[in-house]
């Protein structure tokens, strides 16, 4: 009578007669591997938000943003650092905003501009997004490359870093 062959122990399994091996300290190894890694947005990479609209002037857009803030009941406020600027194809609201603040600005602006959809462009480092807003509500995320052709060239220049917020000038503070 024969017995079926049994495979030997795997590489991590102790062999008969072996001393048990100590387990590595998983927490220490994880800490070593993630040392210096930051998933927080406060990592020093510059951010920029650009809300592209079809509003005729920066002054009108600043007023609309103030009205949008007053019309909202969720308590979000106009992010600090926001300014509005004129372009030939429509006024922009821009600022060095973190992602959540950028979406707040777009929601406020689109609340006042209910009939006109707007697009929020946001960039941090090499990450760039575009999101549609209408009636104060976030719409779908779309490829920035698809919608950049429909807005003034200064939007792309800002997103790529070829133009800085300082080069745009002071603008109008909507708050």
mmCIF file of C-alpha atoms in Angstrom:
data_model
loop_
_atom_site.group_PDB
_atom_site.id
_atom_site.type_symbol
_atom_site.label_atom_id
_atom_site.label_comp_id
_atom_site.label_asym_id
_atom_site.label_seq_id
_atom_site.Cartn_x
_atom_site.Cartn_y
_atom_site.Cartn_z
ATOM 1 C CA UNK A 1 0.000 0.000 0.000
ATOM 2 C CA UNK A 2 1.353 3.416 -0.894
ATOM 3 C CA UNK A 3 0.500 6.801 0.521
ATOM 4 C CA UNK A 4 -0.042 9.793 -1.686
ATOM 5 C CA UNK A 5 2.887 12.156 -1.915
ATOM 6 C CA UNK A 6 2.445 15.197 0.215
ATOM 7 C CA UNK A 7 4.040 18.426 -0.901
ATOM 8 C CA UNK A 8 6.636 19.786 1.506
ATOM 9 C CA UNK A 9 6.138 22.921 3.510
ATOM 10 C CA UNK A 10 6.012 26.229 1.658
ATOM 11 C CA UNK A 11 8.808 28.776 1.922
ATOM 12 C CA UNK A 12 7.130 30.562 4.857
ATOM 13 C CA UNK A 13 6.053 27.429 6.706
ATOM 14 C CA UNK A 14 8.315 25.986 9.374
ATOM 15 C CA UNK A 15 9.854 22.605 8.621
ATOM 16 C CA UNK A 16 9.801 19.802 11.105
ATOM 17 C CA UNK A 17 12.461 20.425 13.754
ATOM 18 C CA UNK A 18 12.911 24.121 12.837
ATOM 19 C CA UNK A 19 12.828 26.769 15.525
ATOM 20 C CA UNK A 20 9.842 29.114 15.096
ATOM 21 C CA UNK A 21 10.900 32.285 13.262
ATOM 22 C CA UNK A 22 9.991 35.635 14.785
ATOM 23 C CA UNK A 23 7.345 37.584 12.888
ATOM 24 C CA UNK A 24 8.511 40.954 11.616
ATOM 25 C CA UNK A 25 7.002 43.956 13.344
ATOM 26 C CA UNK A 26 4.435 44.887 10.705
ATOM 27 C CA UNK A 27 3.739 48.312 12.205
ATOM 28 C CA UNK A 28 7.423 49.238 12.189
ATOM 29 C CA UNK A 29 7.831 48.015 8.618
ATOM 30 C CA UNK A 30 4.765 49.996 7.491
ATOM 31 C CA UNK A 31 6.095 53.118 9.218
ATOM 32 C CA UNK A 32 9.459 52.654 7.487
ATOM 33 C CA UNK A 33 7.845 52.252 4.060
ATOM 34 C CA UNK A 34 5.538 55.260 4.432
ATOM 35 C CA UNK A 35 8.053 57.599 6.048
ATOM 36 C CA UNK A 36 7.852 60.998 4.383
ATOM 37 C CA UNK A 37 4.741 60.072 2.392
ATOM 38 C CA UNK A 38 1.909 62.569 2.718
ATOM 39 C CA UNK A 39 -1.584 62.075 1.385
ATOM 40 C CA UNK A 40 -2.615 65.425 2.829
ATOM 41 C CA UNK A 41 -3.215 68.357 0.494
ATOM 42 C CA UNK A 42 -0.894 70.454 2.681
ATOM 43 C CA UNK A 43 2.177 69.017 0.955
ATOM 44 C CA UNK A 44 3.477 72.228 -0.508
ATOM 45 C CA UNK A 45 2.411 71.624 -4.098
ATOM 46 C CA UNK A 46 0.762 74.745 -5.498
ATOM 47 C CA UNK A 47 -2.917 74.513 -6.305
ATOM 48 C CA UNK A 48 -5.100 76.590 -8.561
ATOM 49 C CA UNK A 49 -8.821 76.703 -9.186
ATOM 50 C CA UNK A 50 -10.386 78.357 -12.230
ATOM 51 C CA UNK A 51 -14.160 78.685 -12.580
ATOM 52 C CA UNK A 52 -14.899 79.467 -16.228
ATOM 53 C CA UNK A 53 -18.190 81.255 -16.938
ATOM 54 C CA UNK A 54 -19.920 83.068 -19.776
ATOM 55 C CA UNK A 55 -20.604 86.124 -17.573
ATOM 56 C CA UNK A 56 -19.661 89.305 -19.434
ATOM 57 C CA UNK A 57 -17.520 90.975 -16.762
ATOM 58 C CA UNK A 58 -15.519 90.274 -13.625
ATOM 59 C CA UNK A 59 -17.597 92.830 -11.713
ATOM 60 C CA UNK A 60 -20.839 91.052 -12.661
ATOM 61 C CA UNK A 61 -19.365 87.660 -11.742
ATOM 62 C CA UNK A 62 -18.213 88.978 -8.341
ATOM 63 C CA UNK A 63 -21.764 90.199 -7.694
ATOM 64 C CA UNK A 64 -23.247 86.898 -8.821
ATOM 65 C CA UNK A 65 -20.938 84.979 -6.486
ATOM 66 C CA UNK A 66 -22.051 87.150 -3.553
ATOM 67 C CA UNK A 67 -25.688 86.500 -4.494
ATOM 68 C CA UNK A 68 -25.009 82.781 -4.812
ATOM 69 C CA UNK A 69 -23.509 82.679 -1.326
ATOM 70 C CA UNK A 70 -26.601 84.362 0.107
ATOM 71 C CA UNK A 71 -28.944 82.005 -1.770
ATOM 72 C CA UNK A 72 -27.326 78.842 -0.403
ATOM 73 C CA UNK A 73 -28.616 77.360 2.821
ATOM 74 C CA UNK A 74 -25.708 74.973 3.470
ATOM 75 C CA UNK A 75 -23.449 77.644 4.974
ATOM 76 C CA UNK A 76 -20.544 77.365 2.560
ATOM 77 C CA UNK A 77 -18.692 80.633 2.123
ATOM 78 C CA UNK A 78 -16.636 82.227 -0.617
ATOM 79 C CA UNK A 79 -13.119 80.807 -0.231
ATOM 80 C CA UNK A 80 -10.421 83.249 0.858
ATOM 81 C CA UNK A 81 -8.080 84.175 -1.968
ATOM 82 C CA UNK A 82 -10.753 84.132 -4.682
ATOM 83 C CA UNK A 83 -10.777 86.902 -7.280
ATOM 84 C CA UNK A 84 -12.668 87.496 -10.519
ATOM 85 C CA UNK A 85 -11.066 88.519 -13.812
ATOM 86 C CA UNK A 86 -12.215 89.544 -17.280
ATOM 87 C CA UNK A 87 -11.393 87.522 -20.394
ATOM 88 C CA UNK A 88 -12.731 87.975 -23.937
ATOM 89 C CA UNK A 89 -14.780 84.751 -23.679
ATOM 90 C CA UNK A 90 -16.212 85.220 -20.175
ATOM 91 C CA UNK A 91 -15.226 86.172 -16.657
ATOM 92 C CA UNK A 92 -13.221 83.808 -14.470
ATOM 93 C CA UNK A 93 -13.168 83.229 -10.730
ATOM 94 C CA UNK A 94 -9.702 82.063 -9.700
ATOM 95 C CA UNK A 95 -7.684 81.362 -6.593
ATOM 96 C CA UNK A 96 -4.973 79.207 -5.035
ATOM 97 C CA UNK A 97 -7.617 76.928 -3.535
ATOM 98 C CA UNK A 98 -7.533 73.428 -2.130
ATOM 99 C CA UNK A 99 -9.846 70.999 -3.910
ATOM 100 C CA UNK A 100 -12.757 71.197 -1.443
ATOM 101 C CA UNK A 101 -12.683 75.020 -1.460
ATOM 102 C CA UNK A 102 -12.579 75.018 -5.271
ATOM 103 C CA UNK A 103 -15.750 72.919 -5.392
ATOM 104 C CA UNK A 104 -17.388 75.238 -2.848
ATOM 105 C CA UNK A 105 -16.612 78.225 -5.089
ATOM 106 C CA UNK A 106 -18.061 76.474 -8.143
ATOM 107 C CA UNK A 107 -21.216 75.494 -6.233
ATOM 108 C CA UNK A 108 -21.713 79.071 -5.033
ATOM 109 C CA UNK A 109 -21.152 80.568 -8.504
ATOM 110 C CA UNK A 110 -23.450 78.098 -10.214
ATOM 111 C CA UNK A 111 -26.188 78.742 -7.667
ATOM 112 C CA UNK A 112 -26.416 82.330 -8.896
ATOM 113 C CA UNK A 113 -25.887 81.428 -12.557
ATOM 114 C CA UNK A 114 -28.612 78.783 -12.617
ATOM 115 C CA UNK A 115 -29.319 78.873 -16.322
ATOM 116 C CA UNK A 116 -25.683 78.912 -17.335
ATOM 117 C CA UNK A 117 -23.504 75.921 -16.727
ATOM 118 C CA UNK A 118 -19.978 76.569 -15.554
ATOM 119 C CA UNK A 119 -16.813 74.497 -15.479
ATOM 120 C CA UNK A 120 -14.430 74.205 -12.560
ATOM 121 C CA UNK A 121 -10.836 73.483 -13.498
ATOM 122 C CA UNK A 122 -8.556 72.485 -10.636
ATOM 123 C CA UNK A 123 -4.878 71.564 -10.558
ATOM 124 C CA UNK A 124 -2.375 70.459 -7.940
ATOM 125 C CA UNK A 125 1.001 69.358 -9.185
ATOM 126 C CA UNK A 126 0.423 67.133 -12.204
ATOM 127 C CA UNK A 127 -3.207 66.322 -11.287
ATOM 128 C CA UNK A 128 -5.771 68.314 -13.261
ATOM 129 C CA UNK A 129 -9.557 67.945 -13.220
ATOM 130 C CA UNK A 130 -12.564 69.582 -14.839
ATOM 131 C CA UNK A 131 -16.062 69.384 -13.370
ATOM 132 C CA UNK A 132 -19.338 70.771 -14.681
ATOM 133 C CA UNK A 133 -21.740 72.604 -12.366
ATOM 134 C CA UNK A 134 -25.325 73.714 -12.932
ATOM 135 C CA UNK A 135 -27.928 75.115 -10.521
ATOM 136 C CA UNK A 136 -25.507 74.883 -7.603
ATOM 137 C CA UNK A 137 -25.005 71.151 -8.095
ATOM 138 C CA UNK A 138 -21.895 69.257 -9.072
ATOM 139 C CA UNK A 139 -22.204 67.526 -12.415
ATOM 140 C CA UNK A 140 -19.951 65.083 -14.164
ATOM 141 C CA UNK A 141 -16.172 65.158 -14.233
ATOM 142 C CA UNK A 142 -14.903 65.600 -17.755
ATOM 143 C CA UNK A 143 -11.524 65.583 -19.425
ATOM 144 C CA UNK A 144 -9.947 69.044 -19.133
ATOM 145 C CA UNK A 145 -8.564 68.660 -22.665
ATOM 146 C CA UNK A 146 -12.093 68.400 -24.061
ATOM 147 C CA UNK A 147 -13.352 71.672 -22.573
ATOM 148 C CA UNK A 148 -10.184 73.800 -22.648
ATOM 149 C CA UNK A 149 -10.857 74.634 -26.293
ATOM 150 C CA UNK A 150 -14.123 76.329 -25.339
ATOM 151 C CA UNK A 151 -12.590 78.767 -22.839
ATOM 152 C CA UNK A 152 -10.097 81.600 -23.066
ATOM 153 C CA UNK A 153 -6.428 80.633 -23.484
ATOM 154 C CA UNK A 154 -5.601 82.173 -20.097
ATOM 155 C CA UNK A 155 -7.347 79.214 -18.410
ATOM 156 C CA UNK A 156 -4.924 76.745 -19.964
ATOM 157 C CA UNK A 157 -1.981 79.057 -19.239
ATOM 158 C CA UNK A 158 -2.989 79.229 -15.570
ATOM 159 C CA UNK A 159 -3.452 75.483 -15.315
ATOM 160 C CA UNK A 160 -0.091 74.776 -16.929
ATOM 161 C CA UNK A 161 1.715 77.400 -14.854
ATOM 162 C CA UNK A 162 2.651 79.564 -17.868
ATOM 163 C CA UNK A 163 0.686 82.430 -16.269
ATOM 164 C CA UNK A 164 0.516 83.036 -12.525
ATOM 165 C CA UNK A 165 -2.266 84.550 -10.477
ATOM 166 C CA UNK A 166 -0.003 87.533 -9.814
ATOM 167 C CA UNK A 167 0.342 88.124 -13.563
ATOM 168 C CA UNK A 168 -3.437 88.311 -13.887
ATOM 169 C CA UNK A 169 -3.468 91.371 -11.683
ATOM 170 C CA UNK A 170 -5.521 92.176 -8.624
ATOM 171 C CA UNK A 171 -8.968 91.301 -9.945
ATOM 172 C CA UNK A 172 -12.120 91.787 -7.887
ATOM 173 C CA UNK A 173 -12.602 90.117 -4.511
ATOM 174 C CA UNK A 174 -16.151 88.690 -4.626
ATOM 175 C CA UNK A 175 -16.474 88.521 -0.856
#
